[in-house]
């Protein structure tokens, strides 16, 4: 019994069973299960060859005639770089995501600033109004925009009823509708980090700027925006990254000429059943998204070092 107690005591003293390390291990375990393992599987498939079978790709490692063979097929990646369709899809996705992020920032920044300066009694209500649409299904919310943007939808009927236009404006199944859908869906992801950052803003600096004679515009650009740079970067990352790989919004609101990498992934996986090419598309898309994530992480670390 004494030996068992002693062993248990030594086990508790080991590094992994210390409370601090156990808490840190949970997010690492989460990343391992839901990011690293799926990533390795997709990476493995990207080096395989398509075949008509279940699963629809060849094995990377084969053992036959007492010989172990590793077959790495780089043709999928070469195919992507030689086909203009994929390059156009990547560029179009980045363009749509960048423009959508910029529109979200232009709309979200004044909204977050207004909420942070609102009386404390109404601040929670305003935040609830921002979050409330997210409580309903994402798919239903995007479907609702079809009824608003279609030729006989609410916008065209209102404009024709007021005599502003004679013919319905084509809005649905265009890039404009895609921008509207992405901005509508991801605007809360821009507002919330901006609001959190603005609540930490030292308002005495804003008052000092006004006392020294700076106009509100000068105070905004010389004091408020530099001090909320971390919130701007966080909001832009939260909007840009999911917008690049968006599939539902361009599929429902976009037209046949709306080219985004999420649609290409869907077509390769489910229509063409070319899993290796689809996996290669996903790997390159992930590589493109890692760059801004690494930059944001570096910026955060630098800011923490300056604060400490």
PDB file of C-alpha atoms in Angstrom:
ATOM      1  CA  UNK A   1       0.000   0.000   0.000  1.00  0.00           C
ATOM      2  CA  UNK A   2       2.843   2.324   0.858  1.00  0.00           C
ATOM      3  CA  UNK A   3       4.573   1.548  -2.436  1.00  0.00           C
ATOM      4  CA  UNK A   4       1.345   2.256  -4.340  1.00  0.00           C
ATOM      5  CA  UNK A   5       0.898   5.584  -2.549  1.00  0.00           C
ATOM      6  CA  UNK A   6       4.498   6.501  -3.293  1.00  0.00           C
ATOM      7  CA  UNK A   7       4.047   5.665  -6.987  1.00  0.00           C
ATOM      8  CA  UNK A   8       0.866   7.755  -7.164  1.00  0.00           C
ATOM      9  CA  UNK A   9       2.673  10.654  -5.515  1.00  0.00           C
ATOM     10  CA  UNK A  10       5.492  10.452  -8.082  1.00  0.00           C
ATOM     11  CA  UNK A  11       2.924  10.269 -10.864  1.00  0.00           C
ATOM     12  CA  UNK A  12       1.255  13.457  -9.611  1.00  0.00           C
ATOM     13  CA  UNK A  13       4.615  15.164  -9.527  1.00  0.00           C
ATOM     14  CA  UNK A  14       5.207  14.358 -13.176  1.00  0.00           C
ATOM     15  CA  UNK A  15       5.009  17.278 -15.566  1.00  0.00           C
ATOM     16  CA  UNK A  16       1.877  16.243 -17.477  1.00  0.00           C
ATOM     17  CA  UNK A  17      -0.296  15.852 -14.384  1.00  0.00           C
ATOM     18  CA  UNK A  18       0.430  19.302 -13.030  1.00  0.00           C
ATOM     19  CA  UNK A  19      -2.741  21.443 -13.217  1.00  0.00           C
ATOM     20  CA  UNK A  20      -1.122  24.119 -15.396  1.00  0.00           C
ATOM     21  CA  UNK A  21       0.175  21.646 -17.953  1.00  0.00           C
ATOM     22  CA  UNK A  22      -3.123  19.784 -18.003  1.00  0.00           C
ATOM     23  CA  UNK A  23      -4.988  22.983 -18.866  1.00  0.00           C
ATOM     24  CA  UNK A  24      -2.497  23.796 -21.640  1.00  0.00           C
ATOM     25  CA  UNK A  25      -2.747  20.250 -22.991  1.00  0.00           C
ATOM     26  CA  UNK A  26      -6.488  20.564 -23.748  1.00  0.00           C
ATOM     27  CA  UNK A  27      -6.175  23.125 -26.607  1.00  0.00           C
ATOM     28  CA  UNK A  28      -3.171  21.230 -27.989  1.00  0.00           C
ATOM     29  CA  UNK A  29      -5.212  18.015 -27.951  1.00  0.00           C
ATOM     30  CA  UNK A  30      -8.053  19.858 -29.683  1.00  0.00           C
ATOM     31  CA  UNK A  31      -5.707  21.131 -32.404  1.00  0.00           C
ATOM     32  CA  UNK A  32      -4.209  17.670 -32.794  1.00  0.00           C
ATOM     33  CA  UNK A  33      -7.578  15.969 -33.271  1.00  0.00           C
ATOM     34  CA  UNK A  34      -9.432  18.574 -35.320  1.00  0.00           C
ATOM     35  CA  UNK A  35      -6.654  20.271 -37.292  1.00  0.00           C
ATOM     36  CA  UNK A  36      -3.441  18.277 -37.512  1.00  0.00           C
ATOM     37  CA  UNK A  37      -4.973  14.846 -38.097  1.00  0.00           C
ATOM     38  CA  UNK A  38      -7.422  16.031 -40.827  1.00  0.00           C
ATOM     39  CA  UNK A  39      -4.621  18.094 -42.370  1.00  0.00           C
ATOM     40  CA  UNK A  40      -2.330  15.065 -42.570  1.00  0.00           C
ATOM     41  CA  UNK A  41      -5.118  13.015 -44.166  1.00  0.00           C
ATOM     42  CA  UNK A  42      -5.818  15.716 -46.783  1.00  0.00           C
ATOM     43  CA  UNK A  43      -2.077  16.132 -47.421  1.00  0.00           C
ATOM     44  CA  UNK A  44      -1.729  12.391 -47.954  1.00  0.00           C
ATOM     45  CA  UNK A  45      -4.623  12.332 -50.441  1.00  0.00           C
ATOM     46  CA  UNK A  46      -3.139  15.298 -52.352  1.00  0.00           C
ATOM     47  CA  UNK A  47      -0.115  13.138 -53.281  1.00  0.00           C
ATOM     48  CA  UNK A  48      -2.260  10.214 -54.444  1.00  0.00           C
ATOM     49  CA  UNK A  49      -3.777   9.461 -57.857  1.00  0.00           C
ATOM     50  CA  UNK A  50      -7.485   9.358 -58.629  1.00  0.00           C
ATOM     51  CA  UNK A  51      -9.017   5.974 -59.368  1.00  0.00           C
ATOM     52  CA  UNK A  52     -12.501   4.507 -59.713  1.00  0.00           C
ATOM     53  CA  UNK A  53     -12.709   2.674 -56.418  1.00  0.00           C
ATOM     54  CA  UNK A  54     -13.576   3.147 -52.771  1.00  0.00           C
ATOM     55  CA  UNK A  55     -11.810   5.271 -51.618  1.00  0.00           C
ATOM     56  CA  UNK A  56     -11.307   7.038 -54.986  1.00  0.00           C
ATOM     57  CA  UNK A  57      -7.537   7.445 -54.683  1.00  0.00           C
ATOM     58  CA  UNK A  58      -4.467   5.223 -54.664  1.00  0.00           C
ATOM     59  CA  UNK A  59      -2.423   4.296 -51.601  1.00  0.00           C
ATOM     60  CA  UNK A  60       0.800   6.161 -50.974  1.00  0.00           C
ATOM     61  CA  UNK A  61       2.512   3.206 -49.372  1.00  0.00           C
ATOM     62  CA  UNK A  62       2.277  -0.263 -50.944  1.00  0.00           C
ATOM     63  CA  UNK A  63       3.919  -3.528 -49.999  1.00  0.00           C
ATOM     64  CA  UNK A  64       4.242  -6.167 -52.698  1.00  0.00           C
ATOM     65  CA  UNK A  65       6.822  -8.855 -53.493  1.00  0.00           C
ATOM     66  CA  UNK A  66       8.658  -8.100 -50.260  1.00  0.00           C
ATOM     67  CA  UNK A  67       9.165  -4.520 -51.393  1.00  0.00           C
ATOM     68  CA  UNK A  68       7.872  -1.408 -49.670  1.00  0.00           C
ATOM     69  CA  UNK A  69       7.056   1.364 -52.156  1.00  0.00           C
ATOM     70  CA  UNK A  70       6.156   4.989 -51.507  1.00  0.00           C
ATOM     71  CA  UNK A  71       4.359   6.633 -54.429  1.00  0.00           C
ATOM     72  CA  UNK A  72       4.276  10.427 -54.244  1.00  0.00           C
ATOM     73  CA  UNK A  73       2.342  11.967 -57.115  1.00  0.00           C
ATOM     74  CA  UNK A  74       3.204  15.647 -57.591  1.00  0.00           C
ATOM     75  CA  UNK A  75       1.082  15.842 -60.715  1.00  0.00           C
ATOM     76  CA  UNK A  76      -1.900  17.254 -58.841  1.00  0.00           C
ATOM     77  CA  UNK A  77       0.039  20.354 -57.799  1.00  0.00           C
ATOM     78  CA  UNK A  78       1.607  20.712 -61.249  1.00  0.00           C
ATOM     79  CA  UNK A  79      -1.899  20.484 -62.745  1.00  0.00           C
ATOM     80  CA  UNK A  80      -3.110  23.353 -60.558  1.00  0.00           C
ATOM     81  CA  UNK A  81      -0.282  25.656 -61.620  1.00  0.00           C
ATOM     82  CA  UNK A  82      -0.750  24.834 -65.316  1.00  0.00           C
ATOM     83  CA  UNK A  83      -4.525  25.335 -65.376  1.00  0.00           C
ATOM     84  CA  UNK A  84      -5.697  28.971 -65.493  1.00  0.00           C
ATOM     85  CA  UNK A  85      -9.031  28.013 -63.912  1.00  0.00           C
ATOM     86  CA  UNK A  86      -7.506  27.386 -60.492  1.00  0.00           C
ATOM     87  CA  UNK A  87      -5.277  30.479 -60.616  1.00  0.00           C
ATOM     88  CA  UNK A  88      -8.327  32.583 -61.536  1.00  0.00           C
ATOM     89  CA  UNK A  89     -10.312  30.999 -58.704  1.00  0.00           C
ATOM     90  CA  UNK A  90      -7.578  31.789 -56.153  1.00  0.00           C
ATOM     91  CA  UNK A  91      -7.228  35.383 -57.343  1.00  0.00           C
ATOM     92  CA  UNK A  92     -10.994  35.889 -57.487  1.00  0.00           C
ATOM     93  CA  UNK A  93     -11.436  34.467 -53.973  1.00  0.00           C
ATOM     94  CA  UNK A  94      -8.719  36.736 -52.566  1.00  0.00           C
ATOM     95  CA  UNK A  95     -10.180  39.771 -54.368  1.00  0.00           C
ATOM     96  CA  UNK A  96     -13.726  39.121 -53.121  1.00  0.00           C
ATOM     97  CA  UNK A  97     -12.462  38.434 -49.584  1.00  0.00           C
ATOM     98  CA  UNK A  98     -10.329  41.611 -49.548  1.00  0.00           C
ATOM     99  CA  UNK A  99     -13.129  43.856 -50.809  1.00  0.00           C
ATOM    100  CA  UNK A 100     -15.630  42.272 -48.402  1.00  0.00           C
ATOM    101  CA  UNK A 101     -13.206  42.742 -45.503  1.00  0.00           C
ATOM    102  CA  UNK A 102     -12.702  46.398 -46.418  1.00  0.00           C
ATOM    103  CA  UNK A 103     -16.482  46.996 -46.604  1.00  0.00           C
ATOM    104  CA  UNK A 104     -16.948  45.231 -43.244  1.00  0.00           C
ATOM    105  CA  UNK A 105     -14.253  47.464 -41.730  1.00  0.00           C
ATOM    106  CA  UNK A 106     -15.816  50.654 -43.130  1.00  0.00           C
ATOM    107  CA  UNK A 107     -19.234  49.638 -41.802  1.00  0.00           C
ATOM    108  CA  UNK A 108     -18.139  47.932 -38.606  1.00  0.00           C
ATOM    109  CA  UNK A 109     -15.717  50.531 -37.280  1.00  0.00           C
ATOM    110  CA  UNK A 110     -18.241  53.372 -36.776  1.00  0.00           C
ATOM    111  CA  UNK A 111     -20.778  50.869 -35.438  1.00  0.00           C
ATOM    112  CA  UNK A 112     -18.305  49.504 -32.870  1.00  0.00           C
ATOM    113  CA  UNK A 113     -17.263  53.052 -31.933  1.00  0.00           C
ATOM    114  CA  UNK A 114     -20.893  54.089 -31.457  1.00  0.00           C
ATOM    115  CA  UNK A 115     -21.637  51.034 -29.296  1.00  0.00           C
ATOM    116  CA  UNK A 116     -18.545  51.587 -27.131  1.00  0.00           C
ATOM    117  CA  UNK A 117     -19.577  55.212 -26.533  1.00  0.00           C
ATOM    118  CA  UNK A 118     -23.245  54.437 -25.897  1.00  0.00           C
ATOM    119  CA  UNK A 119     -24.605  54.626 -22.328  1.00  0.00           C
ATOM    120  CA  UNK A 120     -23.903  51.495 -20.304  1.00  0.00           C
ATOM    121  CA  UNK A 121     -27.628  50.766 -19.978  1.00  0.00           C
ATOM    122  CA  UNK A 122     -28.136  50.487 -23.763  1.00  0.00           C
ATOM    123  CA  UNK A 123     -24.735  49.005 -24.675  1.00  0.00           C
ATOM    124  CA  UNK A 124     -25.785  45.398 -24.078  1.00  0.00           C
ATOM    125  CA  UNK A 125     -28.955  45.894 -26.118  1.00  0.00           C
ATOM    126  CA  UNK A 126     -26.943  47.225 -29.066  1.00  0.00           C
ATOM    127  CA  UNK A 127     -24.512  44.321 -28.825  1.00  0.00           C
ATOM    128  CA  UNK A 128     -27.464  41.930 -28.735  1.00  0.00           C
ATOM    129  CA  UNK A 129     -28.786  43.453 -31.969  1.00  0.00           C
ATOM    130  CA  UNK A 130     -25.421  42.735 -33.603  1.00  0.00           C
ATOM    131  CA  UNK A 131     -25.330  39.131 -32.401  1.00  0.00           C
ATOM    132  CA  UNK A 132     -29.047  38.315 -32.700  1.00  0.00           C
ATOM    133  CA  UNK A 133     -29.105  37.415 -36.444  1.00  0.00           C
ATOM    134  CA  UNK A 134     -26.371  34.829 -35.780  1.00  0.00           C
ATOM    135  CA  UNK A 135     -28.781  32.873 -33.586  1.00  0.00           C
ATOM    136  CA  UNK A 136     -30.731  31.785 -36.666  1.00  0.00           C
ATOM    137  CA  UNK A 137     -29.514  29.315 -39.264  1.00  0.00           C
ATOM    138  CA  UNK A 138     -26.764  30.635 -41.548  1.00  0.00           C
ATOM    139  CA  UNK A 139     -28.413  28.947 -44.547  1.00  0.00           C
ATOM    140  CA  UNK A 140     -31.823  30.502 -43.850  1.00  0.00           C
ATOM    141  CA  UNK A 141     -30.292  33.965 -43.517  1.00  0.00           C
ATOM    142  CA  UNK A 142     -28.552  33.649 -46.882  1.00  0.00           C
ATOM    143  CA  UNK A 143     -31.744  32.258 -48.465  1.00  0.00           C
ATOM    144  CA  UNK A 144     -33.584  35.340 -47.211  1.00  0.00           C
ATOM    145  CA  UNK A 145     -31.344  37.518 -49.375  1.00  0.00           C
ATOM    146  CA  UNK A 146     -32.605  35.679 -52.471  1.00  0.00           C
ATOM    147  CA  UNK A 147     -36.073  37.051 -51.755  1.00  0.00           C
ATOM    148  CA  UNK A 148     -34.672  40.533 -51.223  1.00  0.00           C
ATOM    149  CA  UNK A 149     -32.383  40.692 -54.268  1.00  0.00           C
ATOM    150  CA  UNK A 150     -34.366  38.783 -56.919  1.00  0.00           C
ATOM    151  CA  UNK A 151     -35.972  40.717 -59.836  1.00  0.00           C
ATOM    152  CA  UNK A 152     -39.398  40.760 -58.172  1.00  0.00           C
ATOM    153  CA  UNK A 153     -37.914  41.052 -54.682  1.00  0.00           C
ATOM    154  CA  UNK A 154     -38.418  43.693 -52.029  1.00  0.00           C
ATOM    155  CA  UNK A 155     -35.732  46.121 -53.287  1.00  0.00           C
ATOM    156  CA  UNK A 156     -36.843  46.126 -56.932  1.00  0.00           C
ATOM    157  CA  UNK A 157     -40.548  46.351 -55.977  1.00  0.00           C
ATOM    158  CA  UNK A 158     -39.815  49.303 -53.672  1.00  0.00           C
ATOM    159  CA  UNK A 159     -37.755  51.151 -56.299  1.00  0.00           C
ATOM    160  CA  UNK A 160     -40.357  50.528 -59.017  1.00  0.00           C
ATOM    161  CA  UNK A 161     -43.163  51.530 -56.644  1.00  0.00           C
ATOM    162  CA  UNK A 162     -41.433  54.875 -55.980  1.00  0.00           C
ATOM    163  CA  UNK A 163     -40.924  55.390 -59.722  1.00  0.00           C
ATOM    164  CA  UNK A 164     -37.113  55.417 -59.464  1.00  0.00           C
ATOM    165  CA  UNK A 165     -36.640  52.580 -61.976  1.00  0.00           C
ATOM    166  CA  UNK A 166     -38.789  51.175 -64.790  1.00  0.00           C
ATOM    167  CA  UNK A 167     -37.147  47.772 -65.094  1.00  0.00           C
ATOM    168  CA  UNK A 168     -35.914  45.497 -62.289  1.00  0.00           C
ATOM    169  CA  UNK A 169     -32.192  45.755 -61.550  1.00  0.00           C
ATOM    170  CA  UNK A 170     -30.335  42.477 -61.880  1.00  0.00           C
ATOM    171  CA  UNK A 171     -28.746  41.968 -58.458  1.00  0.00           C
ATOM    172  CA  UNK A 172     -29.168  38.283 -57.726  1.00  0.00           C
ATOM    173  CA  UNK A 173     -26.593  35.842 -59.137  1.00  0.00           C
ATOM    174  CA  UNK A 174     -23.968  38.555 -59.524  1.00  0.00           C
ATOM    175  CA  UNK A 175     -20.760  39.436 -57.681  1.00  0.00           C
ATOM    176  CA  UNK A 176     -22.690  42.268 -56.016  1.00  0.00           C
ATOM    177  CA  UNK A 177     -24.980  39.730 -54.329  1.00  0.00           C
ATOM    178  CA  UNK A 178     -21.935  37.763 -53.143  1.00  0.00           C
ATOM    179  CA  UNK A 179     -20.452  40.896 -51.563  1.00  0.00           C
ATOM    180  CA  UNK A 180     -23.784  41.664 -49.875  1.00  0.00           C
ATOM    181  CA  UNK A 181     -24.034  38.119 -48.492  1.00  0.00           C
ATOM    182  CA  UNK A 182     -20.446  37.997 -47.183  1.00  0.00           C
ATOM    183  CA  UNK A 183     -20.633  41.453 -45.590  1.00  0.00           C
ATOM    184  CA  UNK A 184     -23.963  40.630 -43.986  1.00  0.00           C
ATOM    185  CA  UNK A 185     -22.767  37.243 -42.667  1.00  0.00           C
ATOM    186  CA  UNK A 186     -19.364  38.344 -41.352  1.00  0.00           C
ATOM    187  CA  UNK A 187     -20.006  41.898 -40.155  1.00  0.00           C
ATOM    188  CA  UNK A 188     -20.434  40.779 -36.493  1.00  0.00           C
ATOM    189  CA  UNK A 189     -16.962  39.177 -36.660  1.00  0.00           C
ATOM    190  CA  UNK A 190     -15.575  42.626 -37.449  1.00  0.00           C
ATOM    191  CA  UNK A 191     -17.637  44.557 -34.893  1.00  0.00           C
ATOM    192  CA  UNK A 192     -17.005  42.376 -31.838  1.00  0.00           C
ATOM    193  CA  UNK A 193     -13.152  42.491 -31.730  1.00  0.00           C
ATOM    194  CA  UNK A 194     -13.262  46.203 -32.550  1.00  0.00           C
ATOM    195  CA  UNK A 195     -15.724  46.806 -29.729  1.00  0.00           C
ATOM    196  CA  UNK A 196     -13.604  44.775 -27.274  1.00  0.00           C
ATOM    197  CA  UNK A 197     -10.527  46.805 -28.232  1.00  0.00           C
ATOM    198  CA  UNK A 198     -12.345  50.140 -28.031  1.00  0.00           C
ATOM    199  CA  UNK A 199     -13.603  49.374 -24.534  1.00  0.00           C
ATOM    200  CA  UNK A 200      -9.945  49.291 -23.421  1.00  0.00           C
ATOM    201  CA  UNK A 201      -9.290  52.671 -25.041  1.00  0.00           C
ATOM    202  CA  UNK A 202      -7.953  55.326 -22.679  1.00  0.00           C
ATOM    203  CA  UNK A 203     -10.512  58.082 -23.197  1.00  0.00           C
ATOM    204  CA  UNK A 204      -8.306  60.619 -21.415  1.00  0.00           C
ATOM    205  CA  UNK A 205      -6.095  60.603 -24.541  1.00  0.00           C
ATOM    206  CA  UNK A 206      -9.118  61.413 -26.699  1.00  0.00           C
ATOM    207  CA  UNK A 207     -10.091  64.236 -24.347  1.00  0.00           C
ATOM    208  CA  UNK A 208      -6.506  65.536 -24.337  1.00  0.00           C
ATOM    209  CA  UNK A 209      -6.514  65.591 -28.139  1.00  0.00           C
ATOM    210  CA  UNK A 210      -9.735  67.620 -28.154  1.00  0.00           C
ATOM    211  CA  UNK A 211      -8.435  69.954 -25.442  1.00  0.00           C
ATOM    212  CA  UNK A 212      -5.339  70.647 -27.537  1.00  0.00           C
ATOM    213  CA  UNK A 213      -7.529  71.803 -30.400  1.00  0.00           C
ATOM    214  CA  UNK A 214      -7.633  68.734 -32.633  1.00  0.00           C
ATOM    215  CA  UNK A 215     -10.790  68.329 -34.702  1.00  0.00           C
ATOM    216  CA  UNK A 216     -12.860  65.107 -34.325  1.00  0.00           C
ATOM    217  CA  UNK A 217     -11.521  63.855 -37.669  1.00  0.00           C
ATOM    218  CA  UNK A 218      -7.913  64.507 -36.598  1.00  0.00           C
ATOM    219  CA  UNK A 219      -8.548  62.789 -33.248  1.00  0.00           C
ATOM    220  CA  UNK A 220     -10.037  59.813 -35.053  1.00  0.00           C
ATOM    221  CA  UNK A 221      -7.102  59.324 -37.427  1.00  0.00           C
ATOM    222  CA  UNK A 222      -4.252  60.399 -35.096  1.00  0.00           C
ATOM    223  CA  UNK A 223      -5.438  58.915 -31.772  1.00  0.00           C
ATOM    224  CA  UNK A 224      -8.352  56.463 -31.947  1.00  0.00           C
ATOM    225  CA  UNK A 225      -7.431  54.423 -35.033  1.00  0.00           C
ATOM    226  CA  UNK A 226      -3.743  53.899 -34.031  1.00  0.00           C
ATOM    227  CA  UNK A 227      -4.822  52.809 -30.546  1.00  0.00           C
ATOM    228  CA  UNK A 228      -7.372  50.329 -31.952  1.00  0.00           C
ATOM    229  CA  UNK A 229      -5.004  48.842 -34.540  1.00  0.00           C
ATOM    230  CA  UNK A 230      -5.022  45.450 -32.800  1.00  0.00           C
ATOM    231  CA  UNK A 231      -8.826  45.260 -33.033  1.00  0.00           C
ATOM    232  CA  UNK A 232      -8.737  46.261 -36.701  1.00  0.00           C
ATOM    233  CA  UNK A 233      -6.226  43.523 -37.511  1.00  0.00           C
ATOM    234  CA  UNK A 234      -8.144  40.900 -35.495  1.00  0.00           C
ATOM    235  CA  UNK A 235     -11.454  41.827 -37.162  1.00  0.00           C
ATOM    236  CA  UNK A 236      -9.897  41.767 -40.637  1.00  0.00           C
ATOM    237  CA  UNK A 237      -8.424  38.325 -39.999  1.00  0.00           C
ATOM    238  CA  UNK A 238     -11.746  36.972 -38.707  1.00  0.00           C
ATOM    239  CA  UNK A 239     -13.539  38.186 -41.847  1.00  0.00           C
ATOM    240  CA  UNK A 240     -10.888  37.593 -44.515  1.00  0.00           C
ATOM    241  CA  UNK A 241      -9.908  34.012 -43.625  1.00  0.00           C
ATOM    242  CA  UNK A 242     -13.380  32.390 -43.779  1.00  0.00           C
ATOM    243  CA  UNK A 243     -14.416  34.607 -46.708  1.00  0.00           C
ATOM    244  CA  UNK A 244     -11.622  33.204 -48.910  1.00  0.00           C
ATOM    245  CA  UNK A 245     -12.962  29.655 -48.642  1.00  0.00           C
ATOM    246  CA  UNK A 246     -16.656  30.572 -48.618  1.00  0.00           C
ATOM    247  CA  UNK A 247     -18.885  28.151 -50.538  1.00  0.00           C
ATOM    248  CA  UNK A 248     -22.533  28.631 -49.524  1.00  0.00           C
ATOM    249  CA  UNK A 249     -22.811  32.356 -50.311  1.00  0.00           C
ATOM    250  CA  UNK A 250     -21.319  32.257 -53.855  1.00  0.00           C
ATOM    251  CA  UNK A 251     -23.287  29.088 -54.578  1.00  0.00           C
ATOM    252  CA  UNK A 252     -26.656  30.613 -53.602  1.00  0.00           C
ATOM    253  CA  UNK A 253     -26.197  34.291 -54.440  1.00  0.00           C
ATOM    254  CA  UNK A 254     -23.433  34.247 -57.055  1.00  0.00           C
ATOM    255  CA  UNK A 255     -23.755  33.572 -60.751  1.00  0.00           C
ATOM    256  CA  UNK A 256     -22.038  31.057 -63.013  1.00  0.00           C
ATOM    257  CA  UNK A 257     -19.180  33.530 -63.545  1.00  0.00           C
ATOM    258  CA  UNK A 258     -18.585  33.966 -59.820  1.00  0.00           C
ATOM    259  CA  UNK A 259     -15.443  31.949 -59.363  1.00  0.00           C
ATOM    260  CA  UNK A 260     -14.375  31.119 -55.824  1.00  0.00           C
ATOM    261  CA  UNK A 261     -12.109  28.392 -54.574  1.00  0.00           C
ATOM    262  CA  UNK A 262     -14.827  26.967 -52.299  1.00  0.00           C
ATOM    263  CA  UNK A 263     -16.987  26.188 -55.345  1.00  0.00           C
ATOM    264  CA  UNK A 264     -14.024  24.589 -57.125  1.00  0.00           C
ATOM    265  CA  UNK A 265     -13.381  22.391 -54.085  1.00  0.00           C
ATOM    266  CA  UNK A 266     -17.001  21.242 -54.020  1.00  0.00           C
ATOM    267  CA  UNK A 267     -17.017  20.427 -57.730  1.00  0.00           C
ATOM    268  CA  UNK A 268     -13.762  18.466 -57.543  1.00  0.00           C
ATOM    269  CA  UNK A 269     -14.819  16.503 -54.478  1.00  0.00           C
ATOM    270  CA  UNK A 270     -18.467  15.737 -55.236  1.00  0.00           C
ATOM    271  CA  UNK A 271     -19.038  16.264 -58.982  1.00  0.00           C
ATOM    272  CA  UNK A 272     -15.732  15.088 -60.472  1.00  0.00           C
ATOM    273  CA  UNK A 273     -14.852  12.838 -57.499  1.00  0.00           C
ATOM    274  CA  UNK A 274     -11.215  13.814 -58.036  1.00  0.00           C
ATOM    275  CA  UNK A 275     -10.213  13.800 -54.384  1.00  0.00           C
ATOM    276  CA  UNK A 276      -6.433  14.154 -54.985  1.00  0.00           C
ATOM    277  CA  UNK A 277      -6.825  17.376 -57.019  1.00  0.00           C
ATOM    278  CA  UNK A 278      -9.398  18.712 -54.551  1.00  0.00           C
ATOM    279  CA  UNK A 279      -7.006  17.983 -51.680  1.00  0.00           C
ATOM    280  CA  UNK A 280      -4.186  19.773 -53.508  1.00  0.00           C
ATOM    281  CA  UNK A 281      -6.493  22.783 -53.979  1.00  0.00           C
ATOM    282  CA  UNK A 282      -7.245  22.743 -50.235  1.00  0.00           C
ATOM    283  CA  UNK A 283      -3.555  22.480 -49.291  1.00  0.00           C
ATOM    284  CA  UNK A 284      -2.595  25.489 -51.420  1.00  0.00           C
ATOM    285  CA  UNK A 285      -5.536  27.477 -50.058  1.00  0.00           C
ATOM    286  CA  UNK A 286      -4.425  26.667 -46.519  1.00  0.00           C
ATOM    287  CA  UNK A 287      -0.872  27.733 -47.358  1.00  0.00           C
ATOM    288  CA  UNK A 288      -2.201  31.069 -48.627  1.00  0.00           C
ATOM    289  CA  UNK A 289      -4.167  31.587 -45.411  1.00  0.00           C
ATOM    290  CA  UNK A 290      -1.294  30.662 -43.119  1.00  0.00           C
ATOM    291  CA  UNK A 291       0.708  33.712 -44.232  1.00  0.00           C
ATOM    292  CA  UNK A 292      -1.703  36.339 -42.810  1.00  0.00           C
ATOM    293  CA  UNK A 293      -2.207  34.178 -39.696  1.00  0.00           C
ATOM    294  CA  UNK A 294       1.565  34.052 -39.091  1.00  0.00           C
ATOM    295  CA  UNK A 295       1.812  37.801 -39.650  1.00  0.00           C
ATOM    296  CA  UNK A 296      -1.016  38.421 -37.168  1.00  0.00           C
ATOM    297  CA  UNK A 297       0.613  36.105 -34.605  1.00  0.00           C
ATOM    298  CA  UNK A 298       3.929  37.909 -35.023  1.00  0.00           C
ATOM    299  CA  UNK A 299       2.214  41.272 -34.592  1.00  0.00           C
ATOM    300  CA  UNK A 300       0.470  40.085 -31.409  1.00  0.00           C
ATOM    301  CA  UNK A 301       3.715  38.764 -29.923  1.00  0.00           C
ATOM    302  CA  UNK A 302       5.481  42.017 -30.730  1.00  0.00           C
ATOM    303  CA  UNK A 303       2.694  44.030 -29.128  1.00  0.00           C
ATOM    304  CA  UNK A 304       2.762  41.861 -25.987  1.00  0.00           C
ATOM    305  CA  UNK A 305       6.521  42.351 -25.712  1.00  0.00           C
ATOM    306  CA  UNK A 306       6.095  46.112 -25.987  1.00  0.00           C
ATOM    307  CA  UNK A 307       3.388  46.112 -23.307  1.00  0.00           C
ATOM    308  CA  UNK A 308       5.497  44.012 -20.950  1.00  0.00           C
TER     309      UNK A 308
END
